[in-house]
Structure formats: C-alpha cells, structure tokens
DNA sequence: GCAATTTGACCCTA
DNA sequence: TAGGGTCAAATTGC
C-alpha cells in the first residue's frame, strides 16, 4: 500500500515536471509571435489556450498532492480554485505557483461570499442575437431594471446548480433593434453533465459588432446550427435550411471553410476566428463546415447578411 | 402537481 | 446611500 502511494507521488512529480516544461516552452513560443500581425492572431489565441490548459493542469496536480493534508474538497471547489489560479498567471512566462488553499471560513457558502466571488472571478462576455442558445440549460432567478440602461438585465444560473454546478450568467439587451442584440456575461464554468469540456476554462470576449475590429479578422460564433460572423459594420448569419428554427443536437465544428475566400479555425467549441481574403464580397461566400470526426462536410445553404449602415452586396466588406 | 418564471425585498459593495 | 446581485414567496404554464 505504502509502495503504491510512493509510486503515485513519483508519477505526479514527473507529470508536474513535464507540464512545467510544456508551459515554459509554450510561453517561449508565444514570445516569437509578433504583435499587430492579423495573420498570426489565431496562433496567439490558440497558444494562449494551451498555456491556460497547462496552467490549470499544473495547479490541479499540485493541489492533488496536498489533498491528504487538507479537508476533503468538492470537485467544483477544486476546479474553481485551480481555474482562478490559471487565469492569474496569464501573461507570465513562469510556470504557475501553487494556489492558496482556502480556509473553511472562505469557502463559498453565503451571499456575501458569492458576491465577493463574482467580483474576483474573470467573467467573459459575448454579444449575440440568441442569448439563450448556448448549449446549456439555465434557470432564471432574477431580473433587474438597471439605472444606466432602460432595458432590464436578467439573471440565470445553471439548471444543475443543485448538483453543484456554479455557472451563472446575466443577459442584457443592448438595443431595441430588430432582432434585438444581447450582451451575455458568464461567470464560472459548467461542471455539470451538460458541459462538453468541463476541464478547459477559456474565457472568451467576442468582439462587439458595433465596435471597431482588426481588419480582415472576423469573430465567428456558432450556436447549435447557427453561425454568426461579426465585423465592424456587418453580421453574417447562416444556418442549414432543413434545420432552421429547430433544436437539433449541438454540432461541434473543427473547421470552417468559406469557399476559398476565407479560412476559419475553431477557437473553442463555440467560437471561430475567420480570416477573409482581401477584396472578397458577400457574393463570394458559400459556407461549408467540417464536422469531426469523420470530417464530413456539412453544407450551409442558408445565408443572410445583416448590415449596420452599409450594403455588403454592393460595397463588399469594409477595410479589405 | 410540478417546474419555471416573476417580482418585491433583502443584502452587499463602493 | 445608491446600485447591483440574489433570495424566496407568489404566480403562471404545462
């Protein structure tokens, strides 16, 4: 028994060494990516995710080494602790140090602790026309009329909160357009059964379509069978005709191909970066997407362009 | 009857 | 003290 524990500890130390080495190599690689190069923006994003994953794995391994001397922590507690640790190390080339072990008094349990937690968490936001269609089940628990906005903010928590899932979000309508645009702010990651990838914590800030963005770089968002491509003044929206307005199972895409005029790559299961070829117009775009596996091509034959003050059919995309 | 939503009250932070 | 976040009883819908 004692020998098994010793061997386990040895493997854990080796794993920590290897992950630390991987973290340092990835951080070193990150320094070779020149800033202001839209072509390499996606590489930087992916590398950032690699660093986050390694950082989190390292924190978890170190944490697991201490569990024998700690009071038993719940799975969600461990994930919460290690995830916040991995966030705090962003931008550092040093491997992350061990996170603080919370005392029993600081373990989240009451309203005060929850509100403090919200302030210290790294929320991530996205702008969307379909705020409820994000692959998770939510229960609304409150609504508030905010002082600085005439439009109410709605508060949601995961349906599986009783099972320990800490995920929450609030949804605020940004304008009175038709269709209305919503700003969704997420707090905490899902650890419930609806989560596709519970161990990867990747806060993403989707580009606000009303704000300037990098030329040639689109923010591409996918919810189930709908795709949204954001640009400074335009939104590209597509879905398959036979799946419109239906709740079919979620499609995880690994790659997005835009008829040779653009290359899209997955950032995570929900977001895609889309790099368009200069001088292309909306007429050049026919969407297809590779599903994984077995890498079948799914044709998207419904394409719609919503513009914010310009006509893409005649003007083409701006800033190309 | 159960589950989800609504809404006023309460609590916390700045 | 104002504003924002959460609670929980009441209400609504299936």
Tab-separated table of C-alpha atoms (C1' of nucleotides) in Angstrom:
chain	number	residue	atom	x	y	z
A	1	UNK	CA	0.000	0.000	0.000
A	2	UNK	CA	2.770	2.352	1.027
A	3	UNK	CA	4.677	1.488	-2.166
A	4	UNK	CA	1.623	2.287	-4.309
A	5	UNK	CA	1.297	5.717	-2.709
A	6	UNK	CA	5.000	6.409	-3.227
A	7	UNK	CA	4.788	5.399	-6.884
A	8	UNK	CA	1.719	7.606	-7.313
A	9	UNK	CA	3.562	10.569	-5.827
A	10	UNK	CA	6.535	9.895	-8.101
A	11	UNK	CA	4.342	9.818	-11.205
A	12	UNK	CA	2.702	13.022	-10.062
A	13	UNK	CA	6.042	14.768	-9.629
A	14	UNK	CA	7.121	13.620	-13.080
A	15	UNK	CA	3.846	14.857	-14.538
A	16	UNK	CA	4.349	18.243	-12.873
A	17	UNK	CA	7.867	18.429	-14.291
A	18	UNK	CA	6.672	17.616	-17.803
A	19	UNK	CA	3.748	20.038	-17.694
A	20	UNK	CA	6.014	22.751	-16.317
A	21	UNK	CA	8.405	22.097	-19.206
A	22	UNK	CA	5.500	22.293	-21.678
A	23	UNK	CA	4.263	25.514	-20.111
A	24	UNK	CA	7.686	27.159	-20.377
A	25	UNK	CA	8.119	26.008	-23.975
A	26	UNK	CA	4.672	27.333	-24.933
A	27	UNK	CA	5.375	30.621	-23.166
A	28	UNK	CA	8.682	30.866	-25.015
A	29	UNK	CA	6.952	30.141	-28.299
A	30	UNK	CA	4.454	32.888	-27.539
A	31	UNK	CA	7.255	35.461	-27.440
A	32	UNK	CA	8.037	34.682	-31.096
A	33	UNK	CA	4.598	35.815	-32.262
A	34	UNK	CA	4.922	39.406	-33.468
A	35	UNK	CA	2.247	41.783	-32.244
A	36	UNK	CA	-0.014	43.557	-34.736
A	37	UNK	CA	0.102	40.675	-37.218
A	38	UNK	CA	-3.519	39.724	-38.014
A	39	UNK	CA	-2.302	36.632	-39.856
A	40	UNK	CA	-0.834	35.261	-36.639
A	41	UNK	CA	-3.608	36.411	-34.344
A	42	UNK	CA	-5.198	32.956	-34.292
A	43	UNK	CA	-1.884	31.291	-33.427
A	44	UNK	CA	-1.617	33.598	-30.464
A	45	UNK	CA	-5.161	32.794	-29.336
A	46	UNK	CA	-4.565	29.057	-29.577
A	47	UNK	CA	-1.262	29.353	-27.743
A	48	UNK	CA	-2.982	31.320	-25.024
A	49	UNK	CA	-5.406	28.418	-24.594
A	50	UNK	CA	-2.559	25.911	-24.437
A	51	UNK	CA	-0.978	27.981	-21.683
A	52	UNK	CA	-4.258	28.154	-19.788
A	53	UNK	CA	-4.773	24.393	-20.060
A	54	UNK	CA	-1.255	23.614	-18.899
A	55	UNK	CA	-1.506	26.130	-16.108
A	56	UNK	CA	-4.733	24.612	-14.893
A	57	UNK	CA	-3.442	21.043	-15.122
A	58	UNK	CA	-0.388	22.034	-13.155
A	59	UNK	CA	-2.416	23.703	-10.455
A	60	UNK	CA	-4.659	20.643	-10.198
A	61	UNK	CA	-1.726	18.264	-9.906
A	62	UNK	CA	-0.093	20.357	-7.212
A	63	UNK	CA	-3.404	20.652	-5.453
A	64	UNK	CA	-3.975	16.886	-5.560
A	65	UNK	CA	-0.625	16.431	-3.874
A	66	UNK	CA	-1.916	18.368	-0.904
A	67	UNK	CA	-5.300	16.734	-0.593
A	68	UNK	CA	-4.125	14.234	2.010
A	69	UNK	CA	-3.419	17.081	4.382
A	70	UNK	CA	-6.478	19.099	3.515
A	71	UNK	CA	-10.089	18.649	4.373
A	72	UNK	CA	-11.888	16.956	1.536
A	73	UNK	CA	-12.751	19.457	-1.176
A	74	UNK	CA	-15.591	19.083	-3.620
A	75	UNK	CA	-14.847	18.653	-7.321
A	76	UNK	CA	-16.318	22.043	-8.154
A	77	UNK	CA	-14.279	23.679	-5.421
A	78	UNK	CA	-11.066	22.236	-6.816
A	79	UNK	CA	-11.959	23.302	-10.354
A	80	UNK	CA	-12.884	26.766	-9.160
A	81	UNK	CA	-9.644	27.180	-7.232
A	82	UNK	CA	-7.378	25.881	-9.970
A	83	UNK	CA	-9.132	27.790	-12.712
A	84	UNK	CA	-8.734	31.102	-10.944
A	85	UNK	CA	-5.101	30.250	-10.448
A	86	UNK	CA	-4.596	29.591	-14.130
A	87	UNK	CA	-6.206	32.899	-15.058
A	88	UNK	CA	-3.985	34.833	-12.724
A	89	UNK	CA	-0.934	33.527	-14.487
A	90	UNK	CA	-1.832	34.752	-17.920
A	91	UNK	CA	0.952	36.713	-19.477
A	92	UNK	CA	3.610	35.236	-17.271
A	93	UNK	CA	6.369	33.082	-18.661
A	94	UNK	CA	6.900	31.472	-15.295
A	95	UNK	CA	5.113	28.271	-14.506
A	96	UNK	CA	2.255	28.997	-12.109
A	97	UNK	CA	2.872	28.639	-8.425
A	98	UNK	CA	0.557	26.727	-6.223
A	99	UNK	CA	-2.701	28.449	-5.449
A	100	UNK	CA	-3.744	29.348	-1.942
A	101	UNK	CA	-5.756	26.770	-0.090
A	102	UNK	CA	-8.962	28.377	1.107
A	103	UNK	CA	-9.740	28.188	4.757
A	104	UNK	CA	-13.041	26.755	5.831
A	105	UNK	CA	-14.250	30.284	6.525
A	106	UNK	CA	-13.527	31.408	2.984
A	107	UNK	CA	-15.262	28.546	1.222
A	108	UNK	CA	-18.161	29.968	-0.744
A	109	UNK	CA	-21.379	29.329	1.048
A	110	UNK	CA	-23.277	32.530	1.769
A	111	UNK	CA	-24.493	35.576	-0.112
A	112	UNK	CA	-21.557	37.710	0.933
A	113	UNK	CA	-19.048	35.108	-0.272
A	114	UNK	CA	-20.923	34.723	-3.551
A	115	UNK	CA	-20.889	38.429	-4.209
A	116	UNK	CA	-17.190	38.615	-3.362
A	117	UNK	CA	-16.559	35.695	-5.681
A	118	UNK	CA	-18.331	37.440	-8.546
A	119	UNK	CA	-16.058	40.421	-8.115
A	120	UNK	CA	-12.913	38.296	-8.130
A	121	UNK	CA	-13.889	35.974	-10.964
A	122	UNK	CA	-12.866	36.534	-14.565
A	123	UNK	CA	-16.175	36.898	-16.369
A	124	UNK	CA	-16.318	36.613	-20.117
A	125	UNK	CA	-18.868	38.133	-22.395
A	126	UNK	CA	-20.311	37.695	-25.805
A	127	UNK	CA	-22.654	39.686	-27.948
A	128	UNK	CA	-25.348	37.619	-29.571
A	129	UNK	CA	-28.773	37.612	-31.125
A	130	UNK	CA	-29.559	34.283	-29.439
A	131	UNK	CA	-28.691	34.713	-25.750
A	132	UNK	CA	-30.406	31.510	-24.641
A	133	UNK	CA	-28.948	29.259	-27.289
A	134	UNK	CA	-25.537	28.368	-25.880
A	135	UNK	CA	-25.835	24.639	-25.360
A	136	UNK	CA	-26.600	24.781	-21.653
A	137	UNK	CA	-29.759	24.724	-19.587
A	138	UNK	CA	-30.394	27.818	-17.489
A	139	UNK	CA	-32.863	28.765	-14.777
A	140	UNK	CA	-33.810	32.391	-14.451
A	141	UNK	CA	-33.564	33.594	-10.869
A	142	UNK	CA	-33.934	37.330	-11.118
A	143	UNK	CA	-34.439	40.423	-13.201
A	144	UNK	CA	-33.367	43.943	-12.539
A	145	UNK	CA	-34.009	47.298	-14.128
A	146	UNK	CA	-30.588	48.915	-14.225
A	147	UNK	CA	-30.029	52.568	-13.596
A	148	UNK	CA	-27.810	53.141	-16.617
A	149	UNK	CA	-29.998	51.229	-19.022
A	150	UNK	CA	-33.679	51.404	-19.745
A	151	UNK	CA	-33.595	47.713	-20.610
A	152	UNK	CA	-33.757	45.100	-17.861
A	153	UNK	CA	-30.983	42.661	-17.037
A	154	UNK	CA	-31.941	39.031	-16.449
A	155	UNK	CA	-30.013	36.696	-14.167
A	156	UNK	CA	-29.635	32.985	-14.846
A	157	UNK	CA	-27.974	30.117	-13.076
A	158	UNK	CA	-27.345	26.607	-14.345
A	159	UNK	CA	-30.324	24.262	-14.055
A	160	UNK	CA	-27.980	21.817	-12.334
A	161	UNK	CA	-26.993	24.199	-9.548
A	162	UNK	CA	-28.312	21.669	-7.030
A	163	UNK	CA	-25.729	19.209	-8.342
A	164	UNK	CA	-23.004	21.722	-7.643
A	165	UNK	CA	-22.683	23.480	-10.990
A	166	UNK	CA	-21.638	27.088	-10.213
A	167	UNK	CA	-22.216	28.572	-13.679
A	168	UNK	CA	-24.243	31.766	-13.860
A	169	UNK	CA	-24.840	34.377	-16.496
A	170	UNK	CA	-26.709	37.601	-16.938
A	171	UNK	CA	-28.282	38.762	-20.137
A	172	UNK	CA	-28.787	42.368	-21.054
A	173	UNK	CA	-30.370	43.691	-24.187
A	174	UNK	CA	-28.061	46.190	-25.825
A	175	UNK	CA	-30.512	47.980	-28.070
A	176	UNK	CA	-34.022	47.993	-29.440
A	177	UNK	CA	-33.046	46.754	-32.875
A	178	UNK	CA	-35.000	44.066	-34.636
A	179	UNK	CA	-33.753	41.453	-33.938
A	180	UNK	CA	-32.550	42.721	-30.573
A	181	UNK	CA	-28.881	42.366	-29.671
A	182	UNK	CA	-27.886	40.980	-26.267
A	183	UNK	CA	-24.778	41.196	-24.137
A	184	UNK	CA	-24.299	37.942	-22.217
A	185	UNK	CA	-21.855	37.847	-19.309
A	186	UNK	CA	-20.805	34.436	-17.998
A	187	UNK	CA	-19.422	33.685	-14.548
A	188	UNK	CA	-17.844	30.349	-13.619
A	189	UNK	CA	-17.655	27.299	-15.860
A	190	UNK	CA	-20.133	24.473	-16.081
A	191	UNK	CA	-19.097	21.335	-14.305
A	192	UNK	CA	-22.465	19.698	-14.805
A	193	UNK	CA	-23.345	16.942	-17.231
A	194	UNK	CA	-24.283	19.422	-19.978
A	195	UNK	CA	-20.738	20.660	-20.163
A	196	UNK	CA	-18.935	19.396	-23.238
A	197	UNK	CA	-15.466	20.102	-21.896
A	198	UNK	CA	-15.573	20.717	-18.180
A	199	UNK	CA	-11.844	20.895	-17.579
A	200	UNK	CA	-10.983	23.567	-20.095
A	201	UNK	CA	-11.669	27.058	-18.897
A	202	UNK	CA	-11.373	29.558	-21.691
A	203	UNK	CA	-12.862	32.987	-21.093
A	204	UNK	CA	-13.572	34.479	-24.478
A	205	UNK	CA	-14.519	38.028	-25.263
A	206	UNK	CA	-16.421	38.047	-28.500
A	207	UNK	CA	-15.901	41.195	-30.463
A	208	UNK	CA	-18.744	43.616	-30.148
A	209	UNK	CA	-20.044	44.009	-33.714
A	210	UNK	CA	-20.641	47.706	-33.129
A	211	UNK	CA	-17.046	48.393	-32.194
A	212	UNK	CA	-14.007	48.573	-34.475
A	213	UNK	CA	-12.193	45.298	-35.016
A	214	UNK	CA	-8.944	44.229	-36.579
A	215	UNK	CA	-9.139	44.459	-40.370
A	216	UNK	CA	-9.651	41.105	-42.027
A	217	UNK	CA	-10.379	39.416	-38.737
A	218	UNK	CA	-13.895	38.330	-38.031
A	219	UNK	CA	-15.253	36.937	-34.826
A	220	UNK	CA	-17.228	33.879	-35.759
A	221	UNK	CA	-19.701	32.435	-33.311
A	222	UNK	CA	-21.607	29.186	-33.535
A	223	UNK	CA	-24.645	28.212	-31.543
A	224	UNK	CA	-26.023	24.783	-32.451
A	225	UNK	CA	-26.702	25.047	-36.181
A	226	UNK	CA	-26.495	28.816	-36.462
A	227	UNK	CA	-23.352	30.728	-37.288
A	228	UNK	CA	-22.638	34.358	-36.673
A	229	UNK	CA	-19.772	36.248	-38.178
A	230	UNK	CA	-19.106	39.635	-36.670
A	231	UNK	CA	-17.400	42.535	-38.312
A	232	UNK	CA	-17.297	46.247	-37.670
A	233	UNK	CA	-20.456	47.095	-39.543
A	234	UNK	CA	-21.816	43.787	-40.625
A	235	UNK	CA	-23.033	40.469	-39.376
A	236	UNK	CA	-23.050	37.336	-41.415
A	237	UNK	CA	-25.552	34.741	-40.328
A	238	UNK	CA	-26.005	31.266	-41.703
A	239	UNK	CA	-27.745	28.042	-40.882
A	240	UNK	CA	-28.843	24.975	-42.756
A	241	UNK	CA	-32.296	25.346	-44.273
A	242	UNK	CA	-33.557	21.985	-43.064
A	243	UNK	CA	-32.525	22.830	-39.526
A	244	UNK	CA	-33.850	26.337	-39.247
A	245	UNK	CA	-35.717	27.183	-36.062
A	246	UNK	CA	-35.330	23.713	-34.695
A	247	UNK	CA	-33.464	22.483	-31.674
A	248	UNK	CA	-31.308	19.771	-33.138
A	249	UNK	CA	-28.345	18.371	-31.305
A	250	UNK	CA	-25.309	20.547	-30.995
A	251	UNK	CA	-22.812	20.362	-33.812
A	252	UNK	CA	-19.189	20.684	-32.851
A	253	UNK	CA	-17.224	22.009	-35.756
A	254	UNK	CA	-13.497	21.717	-36.139
A	255	UNK	CA	-13.054	23.871	-39.161
A	256	UNK	CA	-14.964	26.363	-41.219
A	257	UNK	CA	-14.343	26.795	-44.913
A	258	UNK	CA	-15.666	29.792	-46.753
A	259	UNK	CA	-15.365	28.962	-50.416
A	260	UNK	CA	-11.628	29.651	-50.667
A	261	UNK	CA	-12.215	33.294	-49.762
A	262	UNK	CA	-11.683	32.850	-46.072
A	263	UNK	CA	-10.196	30.431	-43.615
A	264	UNK	CA	-11.860	29.760	-40.324
A	265	UNK	CA	-10.491	27.860	-37.387
A	266	UNK	CA	-12.047	26.764	-34.171
A	267	UNK	CA	-11.026	28.609	-31.039
A	268	UNK	CA	-13.171	26.525	-28.775
A	269	UNK	CA	-16.456	24.701	-29.218
A	270	UNK	CA	-18.327	27.948	-29.575
A	271	UNK	CA	-16.157	30.457	-31.332
A	272	UNK	CA	-14.304	30.633	-34.592
A	273	UNK	CA	-11.850	33.080	-35.990
A	274	UNK	CA	-12.437	33.885	-39.603
A	275	UNK	CA	-9.856	35.484	-41.780
A	276	UNK	CA	-11.160	36.826	-45.037
A	277	UNK	CA	-9.295	37.251	-48.283
A	278	UNK	CA	-8.930	40.881	-49.427
A	279	UNK	CA	-11.442	42.196	-51.945
A	280	UNK	CA	-13.935	39.424	-51.323
A	281	UNK	CA	-17.629	40.268	-51.183
A	282	UNK	CA	-20.665	38.603	-49.750
A	283	UNK	CA	-21.386	37.058	-53.144
A	284	UNK	CA	-18.144	35.082	-52.893
A	285	UNK	CA	-19.174	33.413	-49.683
A	286	UNK	CA	-20.621	29.959	-49.618
A	287	UNK	CA	-20.277	28.311	-46.272
A	288	UNK	CA	-19.356	24.778	-45.518
A	289	UNK	CA	-18.067	23.262	-42.351
A	290	UNK	CA	-16.107	20.172	-41.438
A	291	UNK	CA	-17.517	18.059	-38.681
A	292	UNK	CA	-15.200	15.987	-36.559
A	293	UNK	CA	-14.929	13.049	-36.812
A	294	UNK	CA	-15.328	11.690	-39.532
A	295	UNK	CA	-14.673	15.033	-41.190
A	296	UNK	CA	-17.770	15.132	-43.296
A	297	UNK	CA	-18.542	18.425	-44.964
A	298	UNK	CA	-21.802	19.980	-43.913
A	299	UNK	CA	-23.210	22.432	-46.414
A	300	UNK	CA	-24.873	25.525	-45.147
A	301	UNK	CA	-27.300	26.703	-47.731
A	302	UNK	CA	-28.964	29.470	-45.817
A	303	UNK	CA	-27.028	32.678	-45.773
A	304	UNK	CA	-28.119	36.036	-44.529
A	305	UNK	CA	-26.357	39.339	-44.202
A	306	UNK	CA	-27.438	41.892	-41.650
A	307	UNK	CA	-25.757	45.207	-42.166
A	308	UNK	CA	-25.231	48.144	-39.874
A	309	UNK	CA	-25.459	51.029	-42.262
A	310	UNK	CA	-23.951	49.673	-45.441
A	311	UNK	CA	-24.885	47.312	-48.210
A	312	UNK	CA	-22.411	44.419	-48.377
A	313	UNK	CA	-23.865	43.115	-51.625
A	314	UNK	CA	-22.737	46.212	-53.439
A	315	UNK	CA	-19.963	47.616	-51.310
A	316	UNK	CA	-18.216	44.447	-50.277
A	317	UNK	CA	-16.704	44.128	-46.839
A	318	UNK	CA	-15.089	47.246	-45.458
A	319	UNK	CA	-11.395	47.653	-44.808
A	320	UNK	CA	-10.199	44.825	-47.035
B	1	DG	C1'	-48.887	18.902	-9.092
B	2	DC	C1'	-44.610	20.213	-10.566
B	3	DA	C1'	-41.368	23.143	-12.660
B	4	DA	C1'	-40.183	27.557	-14.385
B	5	DT	C1'	-40.726	32.455	-14.128
B	6	DT	C1'	-41.822	36.826	-11.923
B	7	DT	C1'	-41.120	40.270	-8.650
B	8	DG	C1'	-40.524	42.700	-4.356
B	9	DA	C1'	-37.430	42.525	-0.558
B	10	DC	C1'	-33.115	41.955	1.250
B	11	DC	C1'	-28.076	42.086	1.318
B	12	DC	C1'	-23.525	43.668	-0.027
B	13	DT	C1'	-20.222	46.774	-2.052
B	14	DA	C1'	-18.400	51.065	-3.446
C	1	DT	C1'	-26.916	55.675	0.288
C	2	DA	C1'	-27.449	54.089	-4.470
C	3	DG	C1'	-26.893	50.419	-7.500
C	4	DG	C1'	-26.407	45.725	-8.497
C	5	DG	C1'	-26.926	40.684	-7.292
C	6	DT	C1'	-29.609	37.121	-5.023
C	7	DC	C1'	-33.394	35.105	-2.436
C	8	DA	C1'	-37.758	33.247	-1.958
C	9	DA	C1'	-42.762	33.593	-1.993
C	10	DA	C1'	-46.259	34.174	-5.373
C	11	DT	C1'	-47.716	33.366	-9.876
C	12	DT	C1'	-48.024	31.094	-14.246
C	13	DG	C1'	-47.884	27.400	-17.567
C	14	DC	C1'	-47.849	22.702	-18.880
